[in-house]
Coordinates of C-alpha atoms in Angstrom, one line a residue:
Chain N
X1 CA 34.8 98.2 155.7
X2 CA 34.4 97.0 152.1
X3 CA 33.3 93.4 151.7
X4 CA 33.9 91.4 148.6
X5 CA 32.0 88.4 147.4
X6 CA 32.9 86.0 144.6
X7 CA 30.6 83.7 142.7
X8 CA 32.8 80.8 141.6
X9 CA 30.1 79.3 139.4
X10 CA 30.3 82.4 137.2
X11 CA 34.1 82.6 137.1
X12 CA 35.6 82.0 133.7
X13 CA 39.3 81.7 134.9
X14 CA 40.7 84.8 133.1
X15 CA 42.9 85.4 136.2
X16 CA 42.7 89.2 136.0
X17 CA 41.4 89.6 139.5
X18 CA 44.6 87.9 140.8
X19 CA 46.7 90.4 138.8
X20 CA 44.7 93.4 140.2
X21 CA 44.5 92.3 143.8
X22 CA 46.8 89.3 144.6
X23 CA 46.3 89.7 148.3
X24 CA 42.6 89.1 147.9
X25 CA 42.3 86.7 145.0
X26 CA 44.0 83.5 143.9
X27 CA 43.3 80.8 141.3
X28 CA 42.6 77.1 141.8
X29 CA 45.4 75.0 140.4
X30 CA 43.1 72.4 138.8
X31 CA 41.0 74.8 136.7
X32 CA 42.0 78.4 137.3
X33 CA 38.7 79.3 139.0
X34 CA 39.2 82.3 141.3
X35 CA 39.5 81.8 145.0
X36 CA 38.7 84.5 147.6
X37 CA 41.5 84.8 150.2
X38 CA 39.7 87.3 152.4
X39 CA 36.2 88.9 152.5
X40 CA 37.1 92.1 154.3
X41 CA 39.1 94.6 152.3
X42 CA 41.4 96.8 154.2
X43 CA 41.8 100.4 153.0
X44 CA 45.1 99.8 151.2
X45 CA 43.7 97.0 149.0
X46 CA 40.4 98.8 148.1
X47 CA 41.7 100.2 144.8
X48 CA 42.9 96.8 143.5
X49 CA 39.7 95.1 144.6
X50 CA 37.5 97.7 142.9
X51 CA 39.6 97.2 139.7
X52 CA 39.2 93.5 140.0
X53 CA 35.4 93.8 140.3
X54 CA 35.3 96.2 137.3
X55 CA 37.4 94.1 134.9
X56 CA 35.9 90.7 135.8
X57 CA 34.3 89.7 132.5
X58 CA 31.9 87.3 134.1
X59 CA 30.6 89.8 136.7
X60 CA 31.5 87.3 139.4
X61 CA 32.9 89.8 141.9
X62 CA 30.5 92.0 143.9
X63 CA 31.3 94.6 146.4
X64 CA 29.3 95.5 149.6
X65 CA 29.9 98.8 151.2
X66 CA 29.3 98.8 155.0
Chain I
X1 CA 29.1 117.2 114.3
X2 CA 25.5 117.0 113.0
X3 CA 26.5 117.8 109.5
X4 CA 29.1 115.0 109.6
X5 CA 26.6 112.6 110.9
X6 CA 24.4 113.2 107.9
X7 CA 27.1 111.8 105.7
X8 CA 27.0 108.4 107.4
X9 CA 24.7 105.9 105.7
X10 CA 22.2 103.9 107.7
X11 CA 22.6 101.0 107.3
X12 CA 26.3 101.2 107.0
X13 CA 27.6 99.4 103.9
X14 CA 30.2 97.2 105.7
X15 CA 32.3 96.8 108.8
X16 CA 35.0 97.6 109.3
X17 CA 35.1 100.8 107.2
X18 CA 38.4 101.8 105.6
X19 CA 41.0 102.9 108.1
X20 CA 42.7 106.3 107.6
X21 CA 45.6 105.5 109.9
X22 CA 46.6 101.8 109.8
X23 CA 46.9 101.8 113.6
X24 CA 43.6 103.4 114.4
X25 CA 39.9 102.5 113.8
X26 CA 38.1 104.3 110.9
X27 CA 37.4 108.0 111.8
X28 CA 33.7 107.4 111.4
X29 CA 33.5 105.3 114.6
X30 CA 33.7 108.4 116.7
X31 CA 30.6 109.7 115.0
X32 CA 28.9 106.4 115.5
X33 CA 29.6 106.6 119.2
X34 CA 28.2 110.1 119.5
X35 CA 25.1 109.5 117.3
X36 CA 21.7 109.5 119.1
X37 CA 20.7 106.3 117.4
X38 CA 22.6 103.2 116.7
X39 CA 23.3 102.3 113.1
X40 CA 22.7 99.0 111.4
X41 CA 25.3 97.3 109.3
X42 CA 25.0 94.9 106.5
X43 CA 26.7 91.6 107.0
X44 CA 26.7 88.2 105.2
X45 CA 23.7 87.2 103.1
X46 CA 22.4 90.8 103.2
X47 CA 21.4 90.6 106.9
X48 CA 21.4 93.8 108.8
X49 CA 22.4 93.9 112.4
X50 CA 22.9 96.7 115.0
X51 CA 26.4 98.0 115.4
X52 CA 27.1 98.7 119.1
X53 CA 29.6 101.5 119.3
X54 CA 30.2 102.6 122.9
X55 CA 32.2 101.0 125.7
X56 CA 29.4 100.8 128.2
X57 CA 26.9 99.3 125.7
X58 CA 29.5 96.8 124.4
X59 CA 30.1 95.6 127.9
X60 CA 26.4 95.5 128.7
X61 CA 25.7 93.3 125.7
X62 CA 28.6 90.9 126.1
X63 CA 28.0 90.5 129.8
X64 CA 24.2 89.7 129.4
X65 CA 23.1 86.1 129.0
X66 CA 20.1 87.3 127.0
X67 CA 22.5 87.8 124.1
X68 CA 23.6 84.5 122.7
X69 CA 26.9 83.5 121.1
X70 CA 25.5 80.1 120.0
X71 CA 26.1 80.3 116.3
X72 CA 24.0 77.3 115.2
X73 CA 20.7 78.8 116.5
X74 CA 18.3 79.4 113.6
X75 CA 18.7 83.0 112.3
X76 CA 22.1 83.6 113.9
X77 CA 23.9 86.3 111.9
X78 CA 27.3 85.5 110.4
X79 CA 29.8 88.1 109.5
X80 CA 32.1 85.9 107.5
X81 CA 32.5 82.5 105.9
X82 CA 34.7 81.1 108.7
X83 CA 32.0 81.5 111.2
X84 CA 29.6 79.5 109.0
X85 CA 32.2 76.8 108.4
X86 CA 33.6 76.3 111.9
X87 CA 30.2 75.4 113.4
X88 CA 30.1 72.3 111.1
X89 CA 32.4 70.6 113.6
X90 CA 31.6 69.5 117.2
X91 CA 30.6 72.6 119.3
X92 CA 33.5 74.9 120.3
X93 CA 33.5 76.9 123.6
X94 CA 33.4 80.2 121.7
X95 CA 30.2 79.4 119.9
X96 CA 28.0 78.0 122.7
X97 CA 26.2 79.5 125.7
X98 CA 26.0 78.3 129.3
X99 CA 26.0 75.8 130.7
X100 CA 27.9 74.0 127.9
X101 CA 30.3 76.8 127.5
X102 CA 31.7 76.4 131.1
X103 CA 31.9 72.6 130.8
X104 CA 34.1 72.9 127.7
X105 CA 36.1 75.9 128.9
X106 CA 37.0 74.5 132.3
X107 CA 38.7 71.5 130.8
X108 CA 41.3 73.9 129.2
X109 CA 41.7 76.6 131.8
X110 CA 44.0 74.4 133.8
X111 CA 46.9 75.2 131.4
X112 CA 46.5 79.0 131.4
X113 CA 46.4 80.0 135.1
X114 CA 48.6 82.9 136.1
X115 CA 51.1 80.6 137.8
X116 CA 51.5 78.3 134.8
X117 CA 51.9 81.3 132.5
X118 CA 54.6 82.8 134.8
X119 CA 56.4 79.5 134.8
X120 CA 56.7 79.8 131.1
X121 CA 58.3 83.3 131.2
X122 CA 61.9 82.1 131.4
X123 CA 61.6 79.7 128.5
X124 CA 59.8 82.4 126.5
X125 CA 62.7 84.8 127.2
X126 CA 65.2 82.2 126.0
X127 CA 63.1 81.6 122.8
X128 CA 62.9 85.3 122.1
X129 CA 66.6 85.8 122.7
X130 CA 67.5 82.9 120.3
X131 CA 65.2 84.4 117.6
X132 CA 66.9 87.7 117.9
X133 CA 70.4 86.0 117.8
X134 CA 69.3 84.4 114.5
X135 CA 68.0 87.7 113.2
X136 CA 71.3 89.5 114.1
X137 CA 73.3 86.7 112.5
X138 CA 71.3 86.8 109.3
X139 CA 71.2 90.6 109.0
X140 CA 68.4 92.7 107.6
X141 CA 66.2 93.2 105.8
X142 CA 64.1 90.3 106.9
X143 CA 60.4 89.6 107.6
X144 CA 59.6 90.2 111.2
X145 CA 56.4 88.1 110.9
X146 CA 58.0 84.8 109.9
X147 CA 61.3 85.3 111.8
X148 CA 59.8 86.5 115.1
X149 CA 56.1 87.4 115.6
X150 CA 54.7 84.1 114.4
X151 CA 57.3 81.9 115.9
X152 CA 56.9 83.0 119.5
X153 CA 53.2 82.2 120.1
X154 CA 53.3 79.2 117.8
X155 CA 56.2 77.7 119.7
X156 CA 54.7 78.4 123.1
X157 CA 51.2 77.1 122.3
X158 CA 52.7 74.1 120.6
X159 CA 54.7 73.3 123.8
X160 CA 51.5 73.6 125.9
X161 CA 49.4 71.4 123.6
X162 CA 52.1 69.0 122.6
X163 CA 52.2 69.9 118.9
X164 CA 55.5 69.5 117.1
X165 CA 56.9 73.1 116.9
X166 CA 58.3 72.4 113.4
X167 CA 54.8 72.0 112.1
X168 CA 53.9 75.7 112.8
X169 CA 54.2 76.8 109.2
X170 CA 51.8 74.0 108.2
X171 CA 49.1 74.8 110.8
X172 CA 49.5 78.5 110.3
X173 CA 48.8 78.1 106.5
X174 CA 45.7 76.0 107.2
X175 CA 44.5 78.6 109.8
X176 CA 45.0 81.4 107.2
X177 CA 42.9 79.5 104.7
X178 CA 40.0 79.5 107.2
X179 CA 40.2 83.2 108.0
X180 CA 41.1 84.8 104.7
X181 CA 38.0 86.7 103.8
X182 CA 38.6 86.5 100.0
X183 CA 38.7 82.7 100.2
X184 CA 35.4 81.2 98.9
X185 CA 33.4 78.6 100.9
X186 CA 35.5 75.7 99.4
X187 CA 38.8 77.3 100.4
X188 CA 37.6 78.0 103.9
X189 CA 36.2 74.4 104.2
X190 CA 39.6 73.0 103.0
X191 CA 41.3 75.0 105.7
X192 CA 39.1 73.6 108.5
X193 CA 39.1 70.0 107.2
X194 CA 42.9 70.2 106.8
X195 CA 43.5 71.6 110.2
X196 CA 41.2 69.1 111.9
X197 CA 42.7 66.2 110.0
X198 CA 46.1 67.3 111.2
X199 CA 44.9 67.6 114.8
X200 CA 43.0 64.3 114.7
X201 CA 46.2 62.5 113.7
X202 CA 48.1 64.2 116.6
X203 CA 45.4 63.2 119.1
X204 CA 45.6 59.6 117.9
X205 CA 49.4 59.6 118.3
X206 CA 48.9 60.7 121.9
X207 CA 46.5 57.9 122.4
X208 CA 49.3 55.5 121.5
X209 CA 51.9 57.4 123.4
X210 CA 50.7 60.0 126.0
X211 CA 53.2 62.7 127.0
X212 CA 53.1 65.6 129.5
X213 CA 51.1 68.0 127.5
X214 CA 47.5 69.3 127.2
X215 CA 46.4 67.0 124.3
X216 CA 47.6 64.0 126.3
X217 CA 45.6 65.3 129.3
X218 CA 42.5 65.4 127.1
X219 CA 43.2 61.9 125.9
X220 CA 43.8 60.3 129.3
X221 CA 41.2 62.3 131.3
X222 CA 38.4 62.8 128.8
X223 CA 38.7 60.6 125.7
X224 CA 39.8 57.4 127.4
X225 CA 37.2 57.8 130.1
X226 CA 34.4 58.2 127.5
X227 CA 33.6 61.8 128.7
X228 CA 34.4 63.2 125.3
X229 CA 34.3 61.8 121.8
X230 CA 37.3 62.1 119.5
X231 CA 35.7 64.9 117.4
X232 CA 35.0 66.9 120.6
X233 CA 38.7 66.7 121.5
X234 CA 39.7 67.8 118.0
X235 CA 37.5 70.9 118.1
X236 CA 38.7 71.9 121.6
X237 CA 42.4 71.6 120.5
X238 CA 41.6 73.4 117.2
X239 CA 40.2 76.3 119.2
X240 CA 43.2 76.5 121.4
X241 CA 45.7 76.1 118.6
X242 CA 44.1 78.8 116.4
X243 CA 43.6 81.2 119.3
X244 CA 47.0 80.5 120.7
X245 CA 49.0 81.6 117.7
X246 CA 47.0 83.7 115.2
X247 CA 46.0 86.6 117.5
X248 CA 49.2 87.0 119.5
X249 CA 51.4 86.9 116.4
X250 CA 49.2 89.6 114.8
X251 CA 49.6 91.7 117.9
X252 CA 53.3 91.3 118.1
X253 CA 53.9 92.3 114.5
X254 CA 51.4 95.1 114.5
X255 CA 52.7 96.4 117.9
X256 CA 56.3 96.3 116.6
X257 CA 55.3 98.2 113.5
X258 CA 53.5 100.8 115.7
X259 CA 56.5 101.2 118.0
X260 CA 59.0 101.5 115.0
X261 CA 56.8 104.3 113.7
X262 CA 56.4 106.1 117.0
X263 CA 59.9 106.5 118.5
X264 CA 58.7 108.3 121.7
X265 CA 56.8 105.2 122.7
X266 CA 59.6 102.9 121.6
X267 CA 62.1 104.8 123.8
X268 CA 59.8 104.8 126.7
X269 CA 59.5 101.0 126.5
X270 CA 63.2 100.5 125.9
X271 CA 64.2 102.6 128.9
X272 CA 61.4 101.5 131.2
X273 CA 61.2 98.6 133.6
X274 CA 59.0 95.5 133.5
X275 CA 56.1 97.5 134.8
X276 CA 56.4 99.9 131.8
X277 CA 56.6 96.9 129.4
X278 CA 53.4 95.5 130.9
X279 CA 51.7 98.9 130.6
X280 CA 52.9 99.2 127.0
X281 CA 51.3 95.8 126.2
X282 CA 48.0 96.8 127.9
X283 CA 47.8 100.2 126.0
X284 CA 48.7 98.7 122.6
X285 CA 46.0 96.1 123.1
X286 CA 43.5 98.8 123.7
X287 CA 44.8 101.1 121.0
X288 CA 45.5 98.7 118.1
X289 CA 42.6 96.3 118.3
X290 CA 43.4 93.3 116.1
X291 CA 39.8 92.0 116.6
X292 CA 38.7 94.8 114.3
X293 CA 35.6 93.1 112.9
X294 CA 33.9 92.9 116.3
X295 CA 31.9 90.2 118.1
X296 CA 28.4 89.1 117.1
X297 CA 25.6 88.2 119.4
X298 CA 21.8 87.5 118.9
X299 CA 19.1 88.7 121.2
X300 CA 17.1 85.8 122.7
X301 CA 14.4 88.1 123.9
X302 CA 13.6 91.8 123.6
X303 CA 16.3 93.7 125.5
X304 CA 16.8 97.4 126.1
X305 CA 20.4 98.6 126.3
X306 CA 20.9 102.2 127.2
X307 CA 17.5 103.2 125.9
X308 CA 17.9 101.2 122.6
X309 CA 15.5 98.3 122.1
X310 CA 17.0 95.2 120.5
X311 CA 14.2 92.9 119.5
X312 CA 14.2 89.1 119.9
X313 CA 16.1 87.5 117.1
X314 CA 18.0 90.6 116.1
X315 CA 21.8 90.6 115.7
X316 CA 24.3 92.9 117.3
X317 CA 27.9 93.6 116.4
X318 CA 29.9 94.7 119.4
X319 CA 32.6 97.0 118.0
X320 CA 35.5 96.4 120.3
X321 CA 37.8 98.8 118.5
X322 CA 35.3 101.6 118.9
X323 CA 34.7 100.8 122.6
X324 CA 38.4 100.9 123.3
X325 CA 38.6 104.6 122.0
X326 CA 35.5 105.8 123.9
X327 CA 36.3 109.2 125.5
X328 CA 33.5 108.6 128.0
X329 CA 35.7 106.0 129.7
X330 CA 39.3 106.7 128.6
X331 CA 40.5 110.2 129.4
X332 CA 42.9 110.4 126.4
X333 CA 41.7 107.6 124.2
X334 CA 43.9 108.4 121.3
X335 CA 47.1 108.5 123.3
X336 CA 49.0 105.6 125.0
X337 CA 50.0 105.9 128.7
X338 CA 52.5 103.2 129.6
X339 CA 52.8 104.4 133.2
X340 CA 49.1 104.4 134.0
X341 CA 47.7 101.9 131.5
X342 CA 43.9 101.3 131.0
X343 CA 43.4 97.7 132.0
X344 CA 39.6 97.9 131.6
X345 CA 39.8 97.7 127.8
X346 CA 37.8 95.1 125.9
X347 CA 40.6 94.0 123.5
X348 CA 40.1 90.4 124.8
X349 CA 36.3 90.7 124.6
X350 CA 34.1 90.8 127.7
X351 CA 31.6 88.4 129.3
X352 CA 32.0 84.7 129.7
X353 CA 33.8 84.3 126.4
X354 CA 36.6 86.7 127.2
X355 CA 39.9 85.3 126.0
X356 CA 41.0 82.3 127.9
X357 CA 44.7 82.8 127.0
X358 CA 44.9 86.5 127.8
X359 CA 47.5 86.0 130.5
X360 CA 49.7 84.0 128.2
X361 CA 49.3 86.5 125.4
X362 CA 50.3 89.3 127.7
X363 CA 53.4 87.5 129.0
X364 CA 54.5 86.7 125.4
X365 CA 54.1 90.2 124.2
X366 CA 55.8 91.7 127.3
X367 CA 58.9 89.6 126.6
X368 CA 58.8 90.1 122.9
X369 CA 58.5 93.9 122.7
X370 CA 60.9 94.6 125.6
X371 CA 63.6 92.3 124.3
X372 CA 63.3 93.2 120.7
X373 CA 63.7 96.9 121.2
X374 CA 66.3 96.6 123.9
X375 CA 68.5 94.4 121.8
X376 CA 67.9 96.1 118.4
X377 CA 67.1 99.7 119.4
X378 CA 67.4 101.1 115.9
X379 CA 65.1 98.5 114.3
X380 CA 63.0 100.0 111.5
X381 CA 60.6 99.1 108.8
X382 CA 62.5 98.6 105.6
X383 CA 59.8 99.9 103.3
X384 CA 57.6 102.9 103.4
X385 CA 54.6 102.5 105.8
X386 CA 52.2 103.0 102.9
X387 CA 53.6 99.8 101.3
X388 CA 53.2 97.6 104.3
X389 CA 50.5 95.0 103.5
X390 CA 48.0 95.4 106.4
X391 CA 45.6 92.5 106.9
X392 CA 42.4 94.2 106.0
X393 CA 41.3 90.9 104.2
X394 CA 41.6 88.7 107.2
X395 CA 39.2 88.4 110.2
X396 CA 42.1 89.3 112.6
X397 CA 43.9 92.5 111.7
X398 CA 47.7 92.8 111.5
X399 CA 50.3 92.7 108.8
X400 CA 50.9 90.0 106.2
X401 CA 54.6 90.6 106.3
X402 CA 56.8 93.3 107.8
X403 CA 60.3 93.8 106.3
X404 CA 62.6 95.2 108.9
X405 CA 66.2 96.3 109.0
X406 CA 68.6 98.0 111.4

């Protein structure tokens, strides 16, 4: 299963990951920094998570194929 | 192709080159993307910097901390007078590197999260509807920039910051002074000083009487606590105010002009649902590229990007408008696909400095385009396209005015 990791220190709060995969990413209310809702990505969410990783401007999202 | 390439000078005389079609980058950019070597381009003070033409290389540079955006480093290349002028103030988030960049940026991101933007959608819809009511009551022809495109983002960012909305003409004129390329150094300086004086006065008003807005938040949380000096607050608010109205208003006006000239896309938007409206905005961002002069960085050490060596101290110009038409990435770069939009464009930049207000800009444009062409389906430009004054003389592309009728 695809695993997703998020480096919050790198995040610049653009919020595009939430748009691409709302089941996997959210934003902190106080500063918009992305929050990971789950690490394991089920098949139906893989496309959205890949898009999130691709468009993240801060390269804060990394994917691990198992 | 090789014959065509011979006709391109190296270094190139200036960026951007002249557009053929007002809605597309200069035709030469395709040759620049395909050329084996990158070209240099002459910028201010006769400096020559590399023009980075492809999508992958633009992303590689903008995402790499070895390329600095810190404009007061010795030898940093400027491409216009506003860049030279704006660094005279306290540092802005767009012109510093990490770690200072994130410290500054994270004080503002609070106001631009996806949830806060969505919470503004209803009031944005009301605003857009009332502007269209006024337009219909007045009757055409009228200027879509002053009656519509400029008012929407100015009103919304004013509400977020706590700036009186009725001042928008004033702060827009000052902003124009800063970014009009034909203004001399004194004119650009007058724009910056005027805008900062206006903001300083506003900040001091909020010190007396804080309200529920972002300037008041800066006052109570950062100024009153001693975390920030007054001039630091002024610069941060200046950045948000300029970025919050100038770019989005340019996109709304330019996008509307594009849709009026391309009925097939206008009809698709008009008959489509909200998802199509969102796709239309995404594709117009990629296609139209108001940041047509590109983004400048300076190499802090020798860096190799896709086989090209950029030496320490050399400047690069990331051509966003070229990257967004790169056929290596976009299957049909010169067409717009509202149903399957390309969200991976670089219209908002890339890397740590990517636009902070991009979610807000998207929402404003979705509401603006969809409502405008739903309520006035036969809206058209009231003069020949060749007479529309496109903003080739300003750092952000768009139209100076757009007479429309119906």
